[in-house]
CSV table of N, CA, C and O in Angstrom, one decimal:
chain,number,residue,atom,x,y,z
C,1,MET,N,0.9,-1.2,0.0
C,1,MET,CA,0.0,0.0,0.0
C,1,MET,C,0.9,1.2,0.0
C,1,MET,O,1.8,1.4,0.8
C,2,SER,N,0.7,2.1,-0.9
C,2,SER,CA,1.5,3.4,-1.0
C,2,SER,C,0.8,4.5,-0.2
C,2,SER,O,-0.3,4.4,0.2
C,3,GLU,N,1.5,5.7,-0.1
C,3,GLU,CA,0.9,6.8,0.5
C,3,GLU,C,-0.4,7.2,-0.2
C,3,GLU,O,-1.3,7.8,0.4
C,4,CYS,N,-0.5,7.0,-1.5
C,4,CYS,CA,-1.7,7.3,-2.3
C,4,CYS,C,-2.8,6.4,-1.9
C,4,CYS,O,-4.0,6.7,-2.2
C,5,ASP,N,-2.5,5.3,-1.3
C,5,ASP,CA,-3.5,4.3,-0.9
C,5,ASP,C,-4.0,4.4,0.6
C,5,ASP,O,-4.6,3.6,1.1
C,6,ILE,N,-3.6,5.5,1.2
C,6,ILE,CA,-4.0,5.7,2.6
C,6,ILE,C,-5.5,5.7,2.7
C,6,ILE,O,-6.3,6.3,1.9
C,7,ASP,N,-6.0,4.9,3.6
C,7,ASP,CA,-7.4,4.7,3.9
C,7,ASP,C,-8.0,6.0,4.5
C,7,ASP,O,-7.6,6.4,5.5
C,8,THR,N,-8.9,6.6,3.7
C,8,THR,CA,-9.4,7.9,4.2
C,8,THR,C,-10.7,7.7,5.1
C,8,THR,O,-11.1,8.6,5.7
C,9,ALA,N,-11.2,6.5,5.1
C,9,ALA,CA,-12.4,6.2,5.9
C,9,ALA,C,-12.0,6.1,7.4
C,9,ALA,O,-10.9,5.6,7.7
C,10,PRO,N,-12.8,6.6,8.3
C,10,PRO,CA,-12.4,6.5,9.7
C,10,PRO,C,-12.4,5.1,10.1
C,10,PRO,O,-13.1,4.2,9.6
C,11,TRP,N,-11.5,4.8,11.1
C,11,TRP,CA,-11.4,3.4,11.7
C,11,TRP,C,-10.9,3.6,13.1
C,11,TRP,O,-10.4,4.6,13.5
C,12,GLU,N,-11.1,2.5,13.9
C,12,GLU,CA,-10.7,2.5,15.3
C,12,GLU,C,-10.4,1.1,15.7
C,12,GLU,O,-11.2,0.1,15.4
C,13,TYR,N,-9.4,0.9,16.5
C,13,TYR,CA,-9.0,-0.4,17.1
C,13,TYR,C,-8.8,-0.2,18.6
C,13,TYR,O,-8.3,0.8,19.0
C,14,THR,N,-9.2,-1.2,19.4
C,14,THR,CA,-9.0,-1.2,20.8
C,14,THR,C,-8.4,-2.5,21.2
C,14,THR,O,-8.9,-3.6,20.8
C,15,LEU,N,-7.3,-2.4,21.9
C,15,LEU,CA,-6.6,-3.6,22.4
C,15,LEU,C,-6.7,-3.5,24.0
C,15,LEU,O,-6.1,-2.7,24.6
C,16,HIS,N,-7.4,-4.5,24.5
C,16,HIS,CA,-7.5,-4.6,26.0
C,16,HIS,C,-6.3,-5.4,26.5
C,16,HIS,O,-6.0,-6.4,26.0
C,17,ILE,N,-5.7,-4.8,27.5
C,17,ILE,CA,-4.4,-5.4,28.0
C,17,ILE,C,-4.5,-5.7,29.5
C,17,ILE,O,-5.1,-5.0,30.2
C,18,PRO,N,-3.8,-6.7,29.9
C,18,PRO,CA,-3.7,-7.0,31.3
C,18,PRO,C,-2.7,-6.1,32.0
C,18,PRO,O,-1.9,-5.4,31.4
C,19,HIS,N,-2.7,-6.1,33.3
C,19,HIS,CA,-1.8,-5.3,34.1
C,19,HIS,C,-0.5,-6.0,34.1
C,19,HIS,O,-0.2,-6.8,35.0
C,20,ASP,N,0.3,-5.8,33.1
C,20,ASP,CA,1.6,-6.6,32.9
C,20,ASP,C,2.5,-5.7,32.1
C,20,ASP,O,2.1,-5.2,31.0
C,21,PRO,N,3.7,-5.5,32.5
C,21,PRO,CA,4.7,-4.6,31.8
C,21,PRO,C,4.9,-5.1,30.3
C,21,PRO,O,5.2,-4.3,29.5
C,22,ARG,N,4.8,-6.4,30.1
C,22,ARG,CA,4.9,-6.9,28.7
C,22,ARG,C,3.9,-6.3,27.8
C,22,ARG,O,4.1,-6.3,26.5
C,23,SER,N,2.8,-5.8,28.3
C,23,SER,CA,1.7,-5.3,27.5
C,23,SER,C,2.2,-4.1,26.7
C,23,SER,O,1.6,-3.8,25.6
C,24,VAL,N,3.1,-3.3,27.2
C,24,VAL,CA,3.7,-2.2,26.5
C,24,VAL,C,4.2,-2.6,25.2
C,24,VAL,O,3.9,-2.0,24.1
C,25,THR,N,5.0,-3.6,25.2
C,25,THR,CA,5.6,-4.1,23.9
C,25,THR,C,4.6,-4.7,23.0
C,25,THR,O,4.6,-4.4,21.8
C,26,VAL,N,3.6,-5.4,23.5
C,26,VAL,CA,2.5,-5.9,22.7
C,26,VAL,C,1.8,-4.8,22.0
C,26,VAL,O,1.5,-4.8,20.8
C,27,CYS,N,1.5,-3.7,22.7
C,27,CYS,CA,0.8,-2.6,22.2
C,27,CYS,C,1.6,-1.9,21.1
C,27,CYS,O,1.1,-1.5,20.0
C,28,ARG,N,2.9,-1.7,21.4
C,28,ARG,CA,3.7,-1.0,20.4
C,28,ARG,C,3.8,-1.8,19.1
C,28,ARG,O,3.7,-1.2,18.0
C,29,ARG,N,4.0,-3.1,19.2
C,29,ARG,CA,4.1,-3.9,18.0
C,29,ARG,C,2.7,-4.0,17.2
C,29,ARG,O,2.7,-4.0,16.0
C,30,THR,N,1.7,-4.1,18.0
C,30,THR,CA,0.3,-4.1,17.4
C,30,THR,C,0.1,-2.8,16.6
C,30,THR,O,-0.5,-2.8,15.5
C,31,LEU,N,0.4,-1.7,17.2
C,31,LEU,CA,0.2,-0.4,16.6
C,31,LEU,C,1.0,-0.3,15.3
C,31,LEU,O,0.5,0.2,14.3
C,32,ARG,N,2.2,-0.8,15.2
C,32,ARG,CA,3.0,-0.8,14.0
C,32,ARG,C,2.3,-1.5,12.9
C,32,ARG,O,2.2,-1.1,11.8
C,33,VAL,N,1.7,-2.7,13.2
C,33,VAL,CA,1.0,-3.5,12.2
C,33,VAL,C,-0.2,-2.7,11.7
C,33,VAL,O,-0.5,-2.6,10.5
C,34,ILE,N,-1.0,-2.1,12.6
C,34,ILE,CA,-2.2,-1.4,12.3
C,34,ILE,C,-1.8,-0.2,11.3
C,34,ILE,O,-2.4,-0.1,10.2
C,35,LEU,N,-0.8,0.5,11.7
C,35,LEU,CA,-0.4,1.7,10.8
C,35,LEU,C,0.1,1.2,9.5
C,35,LEU,O,-0.1,1.9,8.5
C,36,THR,N,0.9,0.2,9.5
C,36,THR,CA,1.4,-0.3,8.2
C,36,THR,C,0.3,-0.8,7.3
C,36,THR,O,0.3,-0.5,6.1
C,37,MET,N,-0.7,-1.5,7.8
C,37,MET,CA,-1.8,-2.0,7.0
C,37,MET,C,-2.7,-0.9,6.5
C,37,MET,O,-3.3,-1.0,5.5
C,38,HIS,N,-2.7,0.3,7.2
C,38,HIS,CA,-3.5,1.4,6.7
C,38,HIS,C,-2.7,2.4,6.0
C,38,HIS,O,-3.2,3.5,5.7
C,39,GLY,N,-1.4,2.1,5.6
C,39,GLY,CA,-0.6,3.0,4.8
C,39,GLY,C,-0.1,4.2,5.5
C,39,GLY,O,0.2,5.2,4.9
C,40,LEU,N,0.1,4.1,6.8
C,40,LEU,CA,0.5,5.2,7.6
C,40,LEU,C,1.9,4.9,8.3
C,40,LEU,O,2.2,5.3,9.4
C,41,ILE,N,2.7,4.2,7.6
C,41,ILE,CA,4.0,3.8,8.1
C,41,ILE,C,4.9,5.0,8.5
C,41,ILE,O,5.7,4.9,9.4
C,42,ARG,N,4.7,6.1,7.8
C,42,ARG,CA,5.5,7.3,8.1
C,42,ARG,C,5.2,7.8,9.5
C,42,ARG,O,6.0,8.6,10.1
C,43,LEU,N,4.1,7.4,10.1
C,43,LEU,CA,3.8,7.9,11.5
C,43,LEU,C,4.2,6.9,12.5
C,43,LEU,O,4.1,7.2,13.7
C,44,CYS,N,4.7,5.8,12.1
C,44,CYS,CA,5.0,4.7,13.1
C,44,CYS,C,6.0,5.1,14.2
C,44,CYS,O,5.7,4.8,15.4
C,45,ASP,N,7.1,5.6,13.9
C,45,ASP,CA,8.1,5.9,14.9
C,45,ASP,C,7.5,6.8,16.0
C,45,ASP,O,7.6,6.5,17.2
C,46,THR,N,6.9,7.9,15.6
C,46,THR,CA,6.4,8.9,16.6
C,46,THR,C,5.2,8.2,17.3
C,46,THR,O,5.1,8.4,18.5
C,47,ALA,N,4.3,7.6,16.6
C,47,ALA,CA,3.2,6.9,17.2
C,47,ALA,C,3.6,5.9,18.2
C,47,ALA,O,3.0,5.8,19.3
C,48,GLU,N,4.6,5.1,17.9
C,48,GLU,CA,5.1,4.1,18.8
C,48,GLU,C,5.6,4.7,20.1
C,48,GLU,O,5.3,4.2,21.2
C,49,LEU,N,6.3,5.8,20.0
C,49,LEU,CA,6.8,6.5,21.1
C,49,LEU,C,5.7,7.0,22.0
C,49,LEU,O,5.7,6.8,23.2
C,50,LEU,N,4.7,7.6,21.4
C,50,LEU,CA,3.5,8.1,22.1
C,50,LEU,C,2.8,7.0,22.8
C,50,LEU,O,2.4,7.1,24.0
C,51,ALA,N,2.5,6.0,22.0
C,51,ALA,CA,1.7,4.8,22.6
C,51,ALA,C,2.5,4.2,23.8
C,51,ALA,O,1.9,3.8,24.8
C,52,THR,N,3.8,4.1,23.6
C,52,THR,CA,4.6,3.5,24.7
C,52,THR,C,4.5,4.3,26.0
C,52,THR,O,4.3,3.7,27.0
C,53,GLU,N,4.6,5.6,25.8
C,53,GLU,CA,4.5,6.5,27.0
C,53,GLU,C,3.1,6.4,27.7
C,53,GLU,O,3.0,6.2,28.9
C,54,LEU,N,2.0,6.4,26.9
C,54,LEU,CA,0.7,6.4,27.4
C,54,LEU,C,0.4,5.0,28.0
C,54,LEU,O,-0.2,4.9,29.2
C,55,VAL,N,0.7,3.9,27.4
C,55,VAL,CA,0.5,2.6,27.9
C,55,VAL,C,1.3,2.3,29.1
C,55,VAL,O,0.9,1.7,30.1
C,56,ALA,N,2.6,2.7,29.1
C,56,ALA,CA,3.5,2.5,30.2
C,56,ALA,C,2.9,3.2,31.4
C,56,ALA,O,2.9,2.6,32.5
C,57,ASN,N,2.4,4.4,31.3
C,57,ASN,CA,1.8,5.1,32.4
C,57,ASN,C,0.6,4.3,32.9
C,57,ASN,O,0.5,4.2,34.2
C,58,ALA,N,-0.2,3.8,32.0
C,58,ALA,CA,-1.4,3.1,32.4
C,58,ALA,C,-1.0,1.8,33.2
C,58,ALA,O,-1.7,1.4,34.2
C,59,VAL,N,0.0,1.1,32.8
C,59,VAL,CA,0.4,-0.2,33.4
C,59,VAL,C,1.2,0.1,34.6
C,59,VAL,O,1.0,-0.6,35.6
C,60,LEU,N,2.2,1.0,34.6
C,60,LEU,CA,3.1,1.1,35.7
C,60,LEU,C,2.5,1.9,36.9
C,60,LEU,O,2.9,1.7,38.0
C,61,HIS,N,1.6,2.8,36.6
C,61,HIS,CA,1.1,3.7,37.7
C,61,HIS,C,-0.4,3.4,38.2
C,61,HIS,O,-0.9,4.1,38.9
C,62,THR,N,-0.9,2.3,37.7
C,62,THR,CA,-2.3,1.9,38.1
C,62,THR,C,-2.2,0.4,38.5
C,62,THR,O,-1.3,-0.3,38.2
C,63,LYS,N,-3.3,-0.1,39.0
C,63,LYS,CA,-3.4,-1.5,39.5
C,63,LYS,C,-4.3,-2.4,38.7
C,63,LYS,O,-4.3,-3.6,38.9
C,64,GLY,N,-5.1,-1.8,37.8
C,64,GLY,CA,-6.1,-2.6,37.1
C,64,GLY,C,-5.8,-2.9,35.6
C,64,GLY,O,-4.7,-2.6,35.2
C,65,PRO,N,-6.8,-3.3,34.9
C,65,PRO,CA,-6.6,-3.5,33.5
C,65,PRO,C,-6.5,-2.2,32.7
C,65,PRO,O,-6.7,-1.1,33.3
C,66,ALA,N,-6.1,-2.3,31.5
C,66,ALA,CA,-5.9,-1.1,30.7
C,66,ALA,C,-6.3,-1.4,29.2
C,66,ALA,O,-6.6,-2.5,28.9
C,67,ALA,N,-6.3,-0.4,28.4
C,67,ALA,CA,-6.6,-0.6,27.0
C,67,ALA,C,-5.9,0.5,26.1
C,67,ALA,O,-5.8,1.6,26.6
C,68,LEU,N,-5.5,0.1,25.0
C,68,LEU,CA,-4.9,1.0,24.0
C,68,LEU,C,-6.0,1.2,22.9
C,68,LEU,O,-6.6,0.2,22.4
C,69,ARG,N,-6.3,2.4,22.6
C,69,ARG,CA,-7.2,2.8,21.5
C,69,ARG,C,-6.5,3.6,20.5
C,69,ARG,O,-5.8,4.5,20.8
C,70,VAL,N,-6.6,3.2,19.2
C,70,VAL,CA,-6.0,3.8,18.1
C,70,VAL,C,-7.1,4.1,17.1
C,70,VAL,O,-7.8,3.2,16.7
C,71,GLY,N,-7.2,5.4,16.6
C,71,GLY,CA,-8.3,5.7,15.7
C,71,GLY,C,-7.8,6.7,14.6
C,71,GLY,O,-6.9,7.5,14.9
C,72,TRP,N,-8.4,6.7,13.5
C,72,TRP,CA,-8.1,7.6,12.4
C,72,TRP,C,-9.3,8.3,11.9
C,72,TRP,O,-10.4,7.6,11.6
C,73,THR,N,-9.3,9.6,11.9
C,73,THR,CA,-10.5,10.4,11.4
C,73,THR,C,-9.9,11.6,10.8
C,73,THR,O,-9.2,12.4,11.4
C,74,ALA,N,-10.4,11.9,9.6
C,74,ALA,CA,-10.1,13.2,8.9
C,74,ALA,C,-8.6,13.6,8.9
C,74,ALA,O,-8.2,14.7,9.2
C,75,GLY,N,-7.7,12.6,8.7
C,75,GLY,CA,-6.3,12.9,8.6
C,75,GLY,C,-5.6,13.0,9.9
C,75,GLY,O,-4.4,13.5,10.0
C,76,VAL,N,-6.2,12.6,11.0
C,76,VAL,CA,-5.7,12.7,12.3
C,76,VAL,C,-5.7,11.3,13.0
C,76,VAL,O,-6.7,10.6,13.0
C,77,LEU,N,-4.5,10.9,13.5
C,77,LEU,CA,-4.4,9.7,14.2
C,77,LEU,C,-4.5,10.0,15.7
C,77,LEU,O,-3.8,10.8,16.2
C,78,ARG,N,-5.4,9.3,16.4
C,78,ARG,CA,-5.6,9.5,17.8
C,78,ARG,C,-5.1,8.2,18.5
C,78,ARG,O,-5.6,7.1,18.2
C,79,ILE,N,-4.2,8.4,19.5
C,79,ILE,CA,-3.7,7.3,20.3
C,79,ILE,C,-4.1,7.6,21.7
C,79,ILE,O,-3.9,8.7,22.2
C,80,GLY,N,-4.7,6.6,22.4
C,80,GLY,CA,-5.1,6.8,23.7
C,80,GLY,C,-5.0,5.5,24.6
C,80,GLY,O,-4.9,4.4,24.1
C,81,ALA,N,-4.8,5.8,25.9
C,81,ALA,CA,-4.8,4.6,26.8
C,81,ALA,C,-5.8,4.9,27.9
C,81,ALA,O,-5.8,5.9,28.5
C,82,TRP,N,-6.6,3.8,28.1
C,82,TRP,CA,-7.5,3.9,29.3
C,82,TRP,C,-6.9,3.1,30.4
C,82,TRP,O,-6.2,2.1,30.2
C,83,ASP,N,-7.1,3.6,31.6
C,83,ASP,CA,-6.7,2.8,32.8
C,83,ASP,C,-7.7,2.9,33.9
C,83,ASP,O,-8.6,3.7,33.8
C,84,ALA,N,-7.6,2.1,34.9
C,84,ALA,CA,-8.7,1.9,35.9
C,84,ALA,C,-8.5,2.9,37.0
C,84,ALA,O,-9.3,2.9,38.0
C,85,ASP,N,-7.6,3.8,37.0
C,85,ASP,CA,-7.4,4.8,38.0
C,85,ASP,C,-8.1,6.1,37.6
C,85,ASP,O,-7.6,6.8,36.6
C,86,PRO,N,-9.1,6.6,38.3
C,86,PRO,CA,-9.8,7.8,37.9
C,86,PRO,C,-9.0,9.1,38.2
C,86,PRO,O,-9.4,10.2,37.7
C,87,ALA,N,-7.9,9.0,38.9
C,87,ALA,CA,-7.2,10.3,39.3
C,87,ALA,C,-6.5,10.8,38.0
C,87,ALA,O,-6.0,10.1,37.2
C,88,PRO,N,-6.6,12.2,37.9
C,88,PRO,CA,-6.0,12.8,36.7
C,88,PRO,C,-4.5,12.6,36.7
C,88,PRO,O,-3.8,12.4,37.7
C,89,PRO,N,-3.9,12.6,35.4
C,89,PRO,CA,-2.4,12.4,35.4
C,89,PRO,C,-1.8,13.7,35.9
C,89,PRO,O,-2.4,14.8,35.9
C,90,ASP,N,-0.6,13.5,36.4
C,90,ASP,CA,0.2,14.7,36.8
C,90,ASP,C,0.5,15.5,35.6
C,90,ASP,O,0.7,15.0,34.5
C,91,PRO,N,0.5,16.9,35.7
C,91,PRO,CA,0.8,17.7,34.5
C,91,PRO,C,2.2,17.4,34.0
C,91,PRO,O,3.1,17.1,34.8
C,92,PRO,N,2.4,17.5,32.7
C,92,PRO,CA,3.7,17.2,32.2
C,92,PRO,C,4.7,18.3,32.5
C,92,PRO,O,4.4,19.5,32.5
C,93,ALA,N,5.9,17.9,32.9
C,93,ALA,CA,7.0,18.8,33.1
C,93,ALA,C,7.6,19.2,31.8
C,93,ALA,O,7.4,18.5,30.8
C,94,SER,N,8.3,20.3,31.7
C,94,SER,CA,9.0,20.7,30.5
C,94,SER,C,10.1,19.7,30.3
C,94,SER,O,10.7,19.2,31.2
C,95,LEU,N,10.4,19.4,29.0
C,95,LEU,CA,11.5,18.5,28.7
C,95,LEU,C,12.9,19.0,29.2
C,95,LEU,O,13.7,18.2,29.6
C,96,ASP,N,13.1,20.3,29.3
C,96,ASP,CA,14.3,20.9,29.8
C,96,ASP,C,14.5,20.5,31.3
C,96,ASP,O,15.6,20.2,31.7
C,97,ALA,N,13.4,20.4,32.0
C,97,ALA,CA,13.5,20.1,33.4
C,97,ALA,C,13.8,18.6,33.6
C,97,ALA,O,14.1,18.2,34.7
C,98,LEU,N,13.5,17.8,32.6
C,98,LEU,CA,13.6,16.3,32.8
C,98,LEU,C,14.9,15.8,32.1
C,98,LEU,O,15.0,14.5,32.0
C,99,THR,N,15.8,16.6,31.6
C,99,THR,CA,16.9,16.1,30.9
C,99,THR,C,17.7,15.0,31.6
C,99,THR,O,18.0,14.0,31.0
C,100,ASP,N,17.9,15.2,32.9
C,100,ASP,CA,18.7,14.2,33.7
C,100,ASP,C,17.8,13.3,34.5
C,100,ASP,O,18.4,12.4,35.2
C,101,ALA,N,16.5,13.4,34.4
C,101,ALA,CA,15.6,12.6,35.2
C,101,ALA,C,15.6,11.1,34.7
C,101,ALA,O,15.7,10.9,33.5
C,102,GLU,N,15.5,10.2,35.6
C,102,GLU,CA,15.4,8.8,35.2
C,102,GLU,C,14.0,8.4,34.9
C,102,GLU,O,13.8,7.3,34.3
C,103,GLY,N,13.1,9.1,35.3
C,103,GLY,CA,11.7,8.8,35.1
C,103,GLY,C,10.9,10.1,35.0
C,103,GLY,O,11.4,11.2,35.2
C,104,GLY,N,9.6,9.9,34.8
C,104,GLY,CA,8.7,11.1,34.8
C,104,GLY,C,8.7,11.9,33.5
C,104,GLY,O,8.1,13.0,33.5
C,105,ARG,N,9.2,11.4,32.4
C,105,ARG,CA,9.3,12.1,31.2
C,105,ARG,C,8.1,11.9,30.3
C,105,ARG,O,7.9,12.5,29.3
C,106,GLY,N,7.3,10.9,30.6
C,106,GLY,CA,6.2,10.4,29.7
C,106,GLY,C,5.3,11.4,29.1
C,106,GLY,O,5.3,11.6,27.9
C,107,LEU,N,4.6,12.1,29.9
C,107,LEU,CA,3.7,13.1,29.4
C,107,LEU,C,4.4,14.4,28.8
C,107,LEU,O,3.9,15.0,27.9
C,108,GLY,N,5.6,14.6,29.3
C,108,GLY,CA,6.4,15.7,28.7
C,108,GLY,C,6.8,15.3,27.2
C,108,GLY,O,6.7,16.2,26.3
C,109,LEU,N,7.1,14.1,27.0
C,109,LEU,CA,7.4,13.6,25.6
C,109,LEU,C,6.1,13.7,24.8
C,109,LEU,O,6.1,14.1,23.6
C,110,VAL,N,5.0,13.3,25.4
C,110,VAL,CA,3.7,13.3,24.7
C,110,VAL,C,3.4,14.7,24.3
C,110,VAL,O,3.1,15.0,23.1
C,111,ARG,N,3.5,15.6,25.2
C,111,ARG,CA,3.3,17.1,24.9
C,111,ARG,C,4.2,17.6,23.8
C,111,ARG,O,3.8,18.3,22.9
C,112,ALA,N,5.5,17.2,23.8
C,112,ALA,CA,6.4,17.7,22.9
C,112,ALA,C,6.2,17.1,21.5
C,112,ALA,O,6.5,17.8,20.5
C,113,CYS,N,5.8,15.8,21.4
C,113,CYS,CA,5.7,15.1,20.1
C,113,CYS,C,4.3,15.1,19.4
C,113,CYS,O,4.2,14.9,18.2
C,114,ALA,N,3.3,15.3,20.2
C,114,ALA,CA,2.0,15.2,19.7
C,114,ALA,C,1.5,16.6,19.3
C,114,ALA,O,2.0,17.6,19.8
C,115,ASP,N,0.5,16.6,18.4
C,115,ASP,CA,-0.1,17.9,18.0
C,115,ASP,C,-1.0,18.4,19.0
C,115,ASP,O,-1.2,19.6,19.2
C,116,LEU,N,-1.6,17.5,19.8
C,116,LEU,CA,-2.6,17.8,20.8
C,116,LEU,C,-2.7,16.7,21.8
C,116,LEU,O,-2.5,15.5,21.4
C,117,TRP,N,-2.9,16.9,23.0
C,117,TRP,CA,-3.1,15.8,24.0
C,117,TRP,C,-4.1,16.2,25.1
C,117,TRP,O,-4.3,17.4,25.2
C,118,GLY,N,-4.6,15.3,25.8
C,118,GLY,CA,-5.5,15.6,26.9
C,118,GLY,C,-5.9,14.4,27.6
C,118,GLY,O,-5.4,13.3,27.3
C,119,TRP,N,-6.8,14.5,28.5
C,119,TRP,CA,-7.3,13.4,29.3
C,119,TRP,C,-8.8,13.7,29.7
C,119,TRP,O,-9.2,14.8,29.7
C,120,GLN,N,-9.5,12.6,30.0
C,120,GLN,CA,-10.9,12.8,30.4
C,120,GLN,C,-11.2,11.6,31.3
C,120,GLN,O,-10.7,10.5,31.1
C,121,PRO,N,-12.1,11.8,32.3
C,121,PRO,CA,-12.6,10.7,33.1
C,121,PRO,C,-13.4,9.7,32.1
C,121,PRO,O,-14.0,10.2,31.2
C,122,SER,N,-13.3,8.5,32.4
C,122,SER,CA,-13.9,7.5,31.5
C,122,SER,C,-14.3,6.2,32.3
C,122,SER,O,-13.7,6.0,33.4
C,123,ALA,N,-15.1,5.4,31.8
C,123,ALA,CA,-15.5,4.1,32.4
C,123,ALA,C,-15.5,3.1,31.3
C,123,ALA,O,-15.8,3.3,30.1
C,124,ARG,N,-15.1,1.8,31.7
C,124,ARG,CA,-15.1,0.7,30.8
C,124,ARG,C,-15.5,-0.5,31.6
C,124,ARG,O,-15.0,-0.8,32.6
C,125,GLU,N,-16.5,-1.2,31.1
C,125,GLU,CA,-17.1,-2.4,31.7
C,125,GLU,C,-17.3,-2.2,33.2
C,125,GLU,O,-17.0,-3.0,34.0
C,126,GLY,N,-17.9,-1.1,33.5
C,126,GLY,CA,-18.3,-0.8,34.9
C,126,GLY,C,-17.1,-0.3,35.7
C,126,GLY,O,-17.3,0.0,36.9
C,127,ASN,N,-15.9,-0.2,35.2
C,127,ASN,CA,-14.7,0.3,35.9
C,127,ASN,C,-14.5,1.8,35.7
C,127,ASN,O,-14.4,2.2,34.5
C,128,ARG,N,-14.5,2.6,36.7
C,128,ARG,CA,-14.1,4.0,36.6
C,128,ARG,C,-12.7,4.1,36.3
C,128,ARG,O,-11.9,3.3,36.7
C,129,GLY,N,-12.3,5.1,35.5
C,129,GLY,CA,-10.9,5.3,35.2
C,129,GLY,C,-10.7,6.6,34.4
C,129,GLY,O,-11.5,7.5,34.6
C,130,LYS,N,-9.7,6.6,33.6
C,130,LYS,CA,-9.4,7.8,32.8
C,130,LYS,C,-8.9,7.4,31.4
C,130,LYS,O,-8.4,6.3,31.3
C,131,TYR,N,-9.0,8.3,30.5
C,131,TYR,CA,-8.6,8.1,29.1
C,131,TYR,C,-7.6,9.2,28.8
C,131,TYR,O,-8.0,10.4,28.8
C,132,VAL,N,-6.3,8.9,28.6
C,132,VAL,CA,-5.3,9.9,28.2
C,132,VAL,C,-5.0,9.7,26.7
C,132,VAL,O,-4.8,8.6,26.3
C,133,TRP,N,-5.1,10.7,26.0
C,133,TRP,CA,-5.0,10.6,24.5
C,133,TRP,C,-4.1,11.7,23.9
C,133,TRP,O,-3.8,12.7,24.6
C,134,CYS,N,-3.7,11.4,22.7
C,134,CYS,CA,-2.9,12.4,21.9
C,134,CYS,C,-3.3,12.3,20.4
C,134,CYS,O,-3.7,11.2,20.0
C,135,ASP,N,-3.1,13.3,19.7
C,135,ASP,CA,-3.3,13.4,18.3
C,135,ASP,C,-2.1,13.6,17.5
C,135,ASP,O,-1.2,14.4,17.9
C,136,LEU,N,-2.0,12.9,16.3
C,136,LEU,CA,-0.9,13.2,15.4
C,136,LEU,C,-1.6,13.5,14.0
C,136,LEU,O,-2.3,12.7,13.5
C,137,ALA,N,-1.3,14.6,13.5
C,137,ALA,CA,-1.9,15.0,12.1
C,137,ALA,C,-1.0,14.3,11.1
C,137,ALA,O,0.2,14.3,11.2
C,138,ALA,N,-1.6,13.8,10.1
C,138,ALA,CA,-0.9,13.0,9.0
C,138,ALA,C,0.0,14.0,8.1
C,138,ALA,O,0.9,13.6,7.5
C,139,ALA,N,-0.4,15.2,8.1
C,139,ALA,CA,0.3,16.2,7.2
C,139,ALA,C,1.6,16.6,7.7
C,139,ALA,O,1.8,16.7,8.9
């Protein structure tokens, strides 16, 4: 599939994951397959970084199940992670402040690499939680 063959119709995938650090790798590799199959390979590297940060936060900082959601609408790729903790994420620090930090860069990277990001309270299968998302424009 070439760039001329990019699927313009909206689509969405959701991958439900267990509370397991290996889920981060599963999500990253699944995302690469999805984007490749939809002709969006040029977004893979940045999308994988963003998904890794969002899913890692969901798995490492909460105690319940999580989910990766990837969707395409009107030339925008939305990547999001749902987790079972309803508490809002900590605000992202500036990347300059995190240069030597061993952790805590996740949302700072998301803010720096995504066109837009945010979070909202959410529920899935009766579990309260939150959905943290970011957008990447294809252009």
